[in-house]
């Protein structure tokens, strides 16, 4: 009986575990781990990588044009009416039938370019097109890293803001308890008790909204990482813990714009435009090709599959093509390519000026935000000290609830402003990294 009871209990326990599985332990993720997960699973990055592969195949397709092309051909022809010729023989006109009922022709045909300047230049251009695809894939990764950074920092800000509101809620509860005790002791009015209770009730919606904000930020980050939306995790660092790295833009960091993805893409386009000019010029150069044919022919009458007698014959030759006149298409095509080179040069100059201005403004913003962090940190400490003094004064009855509420509001505002400054700095640094094309966060 004991064994049956134990067995029954075990079955019930296993069934309960199957129906109500235990919640898995929450995972802790760093920002770099989130980036690694996103780079491995992001559809955008995968599409960019596939585009690189497609461009590589296109280059191989162009290169394959330099190799011989070999075709096998087979043809059959049935004569309905043989050709008739008439000849005068001995003063009389006679007609003769020429040809065969069946003609079989099969063989191999090989062709190979020997001198093809336009093809050579097209292969060179295809290599630059691969570089353009690689740069586009790199840009996709940089954009994704920046999006992950923003989402991660937003999550840190939401969590920190929720903690501030939670502290306000706990303090409001404490003040309500103090008024309740004072009311029971006869040193506080019922109005004071109701007012402190209303304050607790007013903070509860803010706490709920803060919790919703945290969930939304987590969901946004999870979507960017390309994993299940119900995945639970927590950041491995707080927003305040990241202040120790805030001394302006990282010392020794290269702020040169050569790594900017848009600028690099435009440089590749400039090289392609220059080669397009050469490609148009090469259209005037003669081309030379070689050919080889190996064929077998059979002529027969009657049944097409009888009396087959294939005789081989083969040829080898060279084909020279010299362009002379094409209605001006080559000339105007060259002019278009030259105009495109000038357009790309002007675009690069304009882009470089714009990027230089954006970089200088970004560096100024970062340095200003560092000073704002220092200023807001000092203001937060002063507000916290003032609140502590007012809280103790309130507990002994030396300060009114209105004075306490004012100091509490000042402290909360200072703390939220401090957290917002840290967030602004982190996002600004990420934006500058994206502008400069820094890849240190990808490695």
CSV table of N, CA and C in Angstrom, one decimal, residues 63-172:
chain,number,residue,atom,x,y,z
A,63,UNK,N,34.0,36.1,-65.4
A,63,UNK,CA,35.3,35.5,-65.6
A,63,UNK,C,35.2,34.3,-66.5
A,64,UNK,N,34.1,33.5,-66.4
A,64,UNK,CA,33.9,32.4,-67.2
A,64,UNK,C,33.8,32.7,-68.7
A,65,UNK,N,33.6,33.9,-69.1
A,65,UNK,CA,33.5,34.3,-70.5
A,65,UNK,C,34.9,34.2,-71.1
A,66,UNK,N,36.0,34.2,-70.3
A,66,UNK,CA,37.3,34.1,-70.9
A,66,UNK,C,37.7,32.7,-71.3
A,67,UNK,N,36.9,31.7,-70.8
A,67,UNK,CA,37.2,30.3,-71.1
A,67,UNK,C,36.5,29.9,-72.3
A,68,UNK,N,36.9,28.8,-73.0
A,68,UNK,CA,36.3,28.4,-74.2
A,68,UNK,C,34.8,27.9,-73.9
A,69,UNK,N,34.0,28.1,-74.9
A,69,UNK,CA,32.6,27.6,-74.8
A,69,UNK,C,32.5,26.5,-75.8
A,70,UNK,N,32.0,25.4,-75.3
A,70,UNK,CA,31.9,24.2,-76.2
A,70,UNK,C,30.5,23.7,-76.2
A,71,UNK,N,30.0,23.6,-77.4
A,71,UNK,CA,28.6,23.2,-77.6
A,71,UNK,C,28.5,21.9,-78.5
A,72,UNK,N,27.5,21.1,-78.2
A,72,UNK,CA,27.3,20.0,-79.1
A,72,UNK,C,26.0,20.2,-79.8
A,73,UNK,N,26.0,20.0,-81.1
A,73,UNK,CA,24.9,20.3,-82.0
A,73,UNK,C,24.5,19.0,-82.8
A,74,UNK,N,23.3,18.8,-83.0
A,74,UNK,CA,22.8,17.7,-83.8
A,74,UNK,C,21.6,18.2,-84.6
A,75,UNK,N,21.6,17.9,-85.9
A,75,UNK,CA,20.5,18.3,-86.8
A,75,UNK,C,20.2,17.2,-87.8
A,76,UNK,N,18.9,17.1,-88.1
A,76,UNK,CA,18.4,16.2,-89.1
A,76,UNK,C,17.5,16.9,-90.0
A,77,UNK,N,17.6,16.6,-91.3
A,77,UNK,CA,16.8,17.3,-92.4
A,77,UNK,C,16.3,16.3,-93.3
A,78,UNK,N,15.0,16.3,-93.6
A,78,UNK,CA,14.4,15.4,-94.5
A,78,UNK,C,13.9,16.2,-95.8
A,79,UNK,N,14.3,15.8,-96.9
A,79,UNK,CA,14.0,16.4,-98.2
A,79,UNK,C,12.6,16.0,-98.6
A,80,UNK,N,11.7,16.9,-98.8
A,80,UNK,CA,10.4,16.6,-99.4
A,80,UNK,C,10.5,16.5,-100.9
A,81,UNK,N,11.2,17.5,-101.5
A,81,UNK,CA,11.4,17.4,-103.0
A,81,UNK,C,12.8,17.8,-103.2
A,82,UNK,N,13.6,16.9,-103.9
A,82,UNK,CA,15.0,17.2,-104.2
A,82,UNK,C,15.1,18.3,-105.2
A,83,UNK,N,16.2,19.0,-105.1
A,83,UNK,CA,16.5,20.1,-106.0
A,83,UNK,C,16.7,19.6,-107.4
A,84,UNK,N,16.2,20.3,-108.4
A,84,UNK,CA,16.3,19.9,-109.8
A,84,UNK,C,17.1,20.9,-110.6
A,85,UNK,N,18.1,20.4,-111.4
A,85,UNK,CA,18.8,21.3,-112.2
A,85,UNK,C,18.7,20.8,-113.7
A,86,UNK,N,18.7,21.7,-114.6
A,86,UNK,CA,18.6,21.4,-116.0
A,86,UNK,C,19.9,21.7,-116.7
A,87,UNK,N,20.3,20.8,-117.6
A,87,UNK,CA,21.6,20.9,-118.3
A,87,UNK,C,21.3,20.6,-119.8
A,88,UNK,N,22.0,21.3,-120.7
A,88,UNK,CA,21.9,21.0,-122.1
A,88,UNK,C,23.0,20.0,-122.5
A,89,UNK,N,22.7,18.9,-122.9
A,89,UNK,CA,23.6,17.9,-123.3
A,89,UNK,C,23.3,17.4,-124.7
A,90,UNK,N,24.2,17.6,-125.7
A,90,UNK,CA,24.0,17.1,-127.1
A,90,UNK,C,22.8,17.8,-127.7
A,91,UNK,N,22.6,19.1,-127.3
A,91,UNK,CA,21.5,19.8,-127.9
A,91,UNK,C,20.1,19.5,-127.3
A,92,UNK,N,20.1,18.6,-126.2
A,92,UNK,CA,18.9,18.3,-125.6
A,92,UNK,C,19.0,18.7,-124.1
A,93,UNK,N,17.9,19.2,-123.6
A,93,UNK,CA,17.8,19.6,-122.2
A,93,UNK,C,17.4,18.4,-121.3
A,94,UNK,N,18.2,18.2,-120.3
A,94,UNK,CA,18.0,17.1,-119.4
A,94,UNK,C,17.9,17.7,-118.0
A,95,UNK,N,17.1,17.1,-117.1
A,95,UNK,CA,16.9,17.5,-115.7
A,95,UNK,C,17.5,16.4,-114.8
A,96,UNK,N,18.2,16.9,-113.8
A,96,UNK,CA,18.8,16.0,-112.8
A,96,UNK,C,18.4,16.3,-111.4
A,97,UNK,N,18.1,15.3,-110.6
A,97,UNK,CA,17.8,15.5,-109.2
A,97,UNK,C,19.1,15.5,-108.4
A,98,UNK,N,19.2,16.5,-107.5
A,98,UNK,CA,20.4,16.5,-106.6
A,98,UNK,C,20.1,16.5,-105.2
A,99,UNK,N,20.9,15.9,-104.4
A,99,UNK,CA,20.7,15.9,-103.0
A,99,UNK,C,20.3,14.5,-102.5
A,100,UNK,N,20.0,14.4,-101.2
A,100,UNK,CA,19.6,13.1,-100.6
A,100,UNK,C,18.4,13.3,-99.8
A,101,UNK,N,17.7,12.2,-99.5
A,101,UNK,CA,16.5,12.3,-98.8
A,101,UNK,C,16.7,12.7,-97.3
A,102,UNK,N,17.8,12.1,-96.7
A,102,UNK,CA,18.1,12.3,-95.3
A,102,UNK,C,19.5,13.0,-95.2
A,103,UNK,N,19.5,14.0,-94.3
A,103,UNK,CA,20.8,14.6,-94.0
A,103,UNK,C,21.0,14.7,-92.5
A,104,UNK,N,22.0,14.0,-92.0
A,104,UNK,CA,22.3,14.1,-90.6
A,104,UNK,C,23.6,14.9,-90.4
A,105,UNK,N,23.6,15.8,-89.4
A,105,UNK,CA,24.8,16.6,-89.1
A,105,UNK,C,24.9,16.8,-87.6
A,106,UNK,N,26.0,16.4,-87.1
A,106,UNK,CA,26.2,16.5,-85.6
A,106,UNK,C,27.7,16.8,-85.4
A,107,UNK,N,28.0,17.4,-84.3
A,107,UNK,CA,29.4,17.7,-84.0
A,107,UNK,C,29.5,18.7,-82.8
A,108,UNK,N,30.8,19.1,-82.6
A,108,UNK,CA,31.1,20.0,-81.5
A,108,UNK,C,31.6,21.3,-82.1
A,109,UNK,N,31.3,22.4,-81.3
A,109,UNK,CA,31.7,23.7,-81.7
A,109,UNK,C,32.3,24.4,-80.5
A,110,UNK,N,33.5,24.9,-80.7
A,110,UNK,CA,34.3,25.5,-79.6
A,110,UNK,C,34.7,26.9,-80.0
A,111,UNK,N,34.5,27.9,-79.1
A,111,UNK,CA,34.9,29.3,-79.4
A,111,UNK,C,35.6,29.8,-78.1
A,112,UNK,N,36.5,30.7,-78.4
A,112,UNK,CA,37.3,31.3,-77.3
A,112,UNK,C,37.8,32.7,-77.6
A,113,UNK,N,37.5,33.7,-76.8
A,113,UNK,CA,38.1,35.0,-77.1
A,113,UNK,C,39.6,35.1,-76.8
A,114,UNK,N,40.3,35.7,-77.7
A,114,UNK,CA,41.7,35.8,-77.5
A,114,UNK,C,42.1,37.3,-77.1
A,115,UNK,N,41.5,38.2,-77.8
A,115,UNK,CA,41.7,39.6,-77.5
A,115,UNK,C,40.3,40.2,-77.3
A,116,UNK,N,40.0,40.5,-76.0
A,116,UNK,CA,38.7,41.1,-75.6
A,116,UNK,C,38.8,42.1,-74.5
A,117,UNK,N,39.3,43.3,-74.8
A,117,UNK,CA,39.5,44.4,-73.8
A,117,UNK,C,38.3,44.7,-73.0
A,118,UNK,N,37.1,44.8,-73.6
A,118,UNK,CA,35.9,45.1,-72.8
A,118,UNK,C,35.6,44.1,-71.8
A,119,UNK,N,35.9,42.8,-72.2
A,119,UNK,CA,35.6,41.7,-71.2
A,119,UNK,C,36.6,41.8,-70.1
A,120,UNK,N,37.8,42.1,-70.3
A,120,UNK,CA,38.8,42.2,-69.3
A,120,UNK,C,38.4,43.3,-68.3
A,121,UNK,N,38.0,44.4,-68.8
A,121,UNK,CA,37.6,45.5,-68.0
A,121,UNK,C,36.4,45.2,-67.2
A,122,UNK,N,35.4,44.5,-67.8
A,122,UNK,CA,34.2,44.1,-67.1
A,122,UNK,C,34.5,43.2,-65.9
A,123,UNK,N,35.5,42.3,-66.0
A,123,UNK,CA,35.9,41.5,-64.9
A,123,UNK,C,36.5,42.3,-63.8
A,124,UNK,N,37.3,43.4,-64.1
A,124,UNK,CA,37.8,44.3,-63.1
A,124,UNK,C,36.7,45.0,-62.4
A,125,UNK,N,35.7,45.4,-63.1
A,125,UNK,CA,34.6,46.2,-62.5
A,125,UNK,C,33.8,45.2,-61.6
A,126,UNK,N,33.7,44.0,-62.0
A,126,UNK,CA,32.9,43.0,-61.1
A,126,UNK,C,33.6,42.8,-59.8
A,127,UNK,N,34.9,43.0,-59.7
A,127,UNK,CA,35.6,42.9,-58.4
A,127,UNK,C,35.3,44.0,-57.5
A,128,UNK,N,35.2,45.2,-58.1
A,128,UNK,CA,34.7,46.4,-57.3
A,128,UNK,C,33.3,46.3,-56.9
A,129,UNK,N,32.5,45.6,-57.7
A,129,UNK,CA,31.1,45.4,-57.3
A,129,UNK,C,31.0,44.5,-56.1
A,130,UNK,N,31.9,43.5,-56.0
A,130,UNK,CA,31.9,42.7,-54.8
A,130,UNK,C,32.3,43.5,-53.6
A,131,UNK,N,33.2,44.4,-53.7
A,131,UNK,CA,33.6,45.3,-52.6
A,131,UNK,C,32.4,46.2,-52.2
A,132,UNK,N,31.7,46.6,-53.2
A,132,UNK,CA,30.5,47.4,-52.9
A,132,UNK,C,29.5,46.6,-52.1
A,133,UNK,N,29.3,45.3,-52.5
A,133,UNK,CA,28.4,44.5,-51.7
A,133,UNK,C,28.9,44.2,-50.3
A,134,UNK,N,30.2,44.0,-50.2
A,134,UNK,CA,30.8,43.8,-48.8
A,134,UNK,C,30.6,45.1,-48.0
A,135,UNK,N,30.7,46.2,-48.6
A,135,UNK,CA,30.5,47.5,-47.8
A,135,UNK,C,29.1,47.6,-47.4
A,136,UNK,N,28.2,47.2,-48.3
A,136,UNK,CA,26.7,47.3,-47.9
A,136,UNK,C,26.4,46.3,-46.8
A,137,UNK,N,27.0,45.1,-46.8
A,137,UNK,CA,26.8,44.2,-45.7
A,137,UNK,C,27.4,44.8,-44.4
A,138,UNK,N,28.6,45.4,-44.5
A,138,UNK,CA,29.2,46.1,-43.3
A,138,UNK,C,28.3,47.2,-42.8
A,139,UNK,N,27.7,47.9,-43.7
A,139,UNK,CA,26.8,49.0,-43.2
A,139,UNK,C,25.6,48.4,-42.5
A,140,UNK,N,25.1,47.3,-43.0
A,140,UNK,CA,23.9,46.6,-42.3
A,140,UNK,C,24.3,46.2,-40.9
A,141,UNK,N,25.5,45.7,-40.8
A,141,UNK,CA,26.0,45.3,-39.4
A,141,UNK,C,26.1,46.5,-38.5
A,142,UNK,N,26.7,47.6,-39.0
A,142,UNK,CA,26.9,48.8,-38.2
A,142,UNK,C,25.5,49.4,-37.8
A,143,UNK,N,24.6,49.4,-38.7
A,143,UNK,CA,23.2,49.9,-38.4
A,143,UNK,C,22.6,49.0,-37.3
A,144,UNK,N,22.8,47.7,-37.4
A,144,UNK,CA,22.2,46.8,-36.4
A,144,UNK,C,22.8,47.0,-35.1
A,145,UNK,N,24.1,47.2,-35.0
A,145,UNK,CA,24.8,47.4,-33.8
A,145,UNK,C,24.3,48.7,-33.1
A,146,UNK,N,24.1,49.7,-33.9
A,146,UNK,CA,23.6,51.0,-33.3
A,146,UNK,C,22.2,50.8,-32.8
A,147,UNK,N,21.4,50.1,-33.5
A,147,UNK,CA,20.0,49.8,-33.1
A,147,UNK,C,20.0,49.0,-31.8
A,148,UNK,N,20.9,48.0,-31.7
A,148,UNK,CA,21.0,47.2,-30.4
A,148,UNK,C,21.4,48.1,-29.3
A,149,UNK,N,22.4,48.9,-29.6
A,149,UNK,CA,22.9,49.8,-28.5
A,149,UNK,C,21.8,50.7,-28.0
A,150,UNK,N,21.0,51.3,-28.9
A,150,UNK,CA,19.9,52.2,-28.5
A,150,UNK,C,18.9,51.4,-27.7
A,151,UNK,N,18.5,50.3,-28.1
A,151,UNK,CA,17.5,49.5,-27.4
A,151,UNK,C,18.0,49.0,-26.1
A,152,UNK,N,19.3,48.7,-26.0
A,152,UNK,CA,19.9,48.2,-24.7
A,152,UNK,C,19.9,49.4,-23.7
A,153,UNK,N,20.4,50.6,-24.2
A,153,UNK,CA,20.4,51.7,-23.3
A,153,UNK,C,19.0,52.2,-22.9
A,154,UNK,N,18.1,52.1,-23.8
A,154,UNK,CA,16.7,52.4,-23.4
A,154,UNK,C,16.2,51.5,-22.3
A,155,UNK,N,16.5,50.2,-22.4
A,155,UNK,CA,16.1,49.3,-21.4
A,155,UNK,C,16.8,49.6,-20.0
A,156,UNK,N,18.1,50.0,-20.1
A,156,UNK,CA,18.7,50.4,-18.8
A,156,UNK,C,18.0,51.7,-18.2
A,157,UNK,N,17.7,52.6,-19.1
A,157,UNK,CA,17.0,53.8,-18.6
A,157,UNK,C,15.6,53.5,-18.0
A,158,UNK,N,14.9,52.6,-18.7
A,158,UNK,CA,13.6,52.2,-18.2
A,158,UNK,C,13.7,51.5,-16.8
A,159,UNK,N,14.7,50.7,-16.7
A,159,UNK,CA,14.8,50.0,-15.4
A,159,UNK,C,15.2,50.9,-14.3
A,160,UNK,N,16.2,51.8,-14.6
A,160,UNK,CA,16.6,52.8,-13.6
A,160,UNK,C,15.4,53.8,-13.2
A,161,UNK,N,14.7,54.2,-14.2
A,161,UNK,CA,13.5,55.1,-13.9
A,161,UNK,C,12.5,54.3,-13.1
A,162,UNK,N,12.3,53.1,-13.3
A,162,UNK,CA,11.4,52.3,-12.5
A,162,UNK,C,11.8,52.2,-11.1
A,163,UNK,N,13.2,52.0,-10.9
A,163,UNK,CA,13.7,52.0,-9.5
A,163,UNK,C,13.5,53.3,-8.8
A,164,UNK,N,13.6,54.4,-9.5
A,164,UNK,CA,13.4,55.7,-8.9
A,164,UNK,C,11.9,55.8,-8.4
A,165,UNK,N,11.0,55.4,-9.3
A,165,UNK,CA,9.6,55.5,-9.0
A,165,UNK,C,9.3,54.5,-7.8
A,166,UNK,N,9.9,53.4,-7.8
A,166,UNK,CA,9.7,52.4,-6.7
A,166,UNK,C,10.2,53.0,-5.4
A,167,UNK,N,11.3,53.7,-5.4
A,167,UNK,CA,11.8,54.4,-4.2
A,167,UNK,C,10.8,55.4,-3.7
A,168,UNK,N,10.2,56.2,-4.7
A,168,UNK,CA,9.2,57.2,-4.3
A,168,UNK,C,8.0,56.5,-3.7
A,169,UNK,N,7.6,55.4,-4.3
A,169,UNK,CA,6.5,54.7,-3.7
A,169,UNK,C,6.7,54.2,-2.3
A,170,UNK,N,7.9,53.7,-2.1
A,170,UNK,CA,8.3,53.2,-0.8
A,170,UNK,C,8.3,54.3,0.2
A,171,UNK,N,8.8,55.5,-0.2
A,171,UNK,CA,8.8,56.6,0.7
A,171,UNK,C,7.4,57.2,1.0
A,172,UNK,N,6.6,57.1,0.0
A,172,UNK,CA,5.2,57.5,0.2
A,172,UNK,C,4.5,56.6,1.2
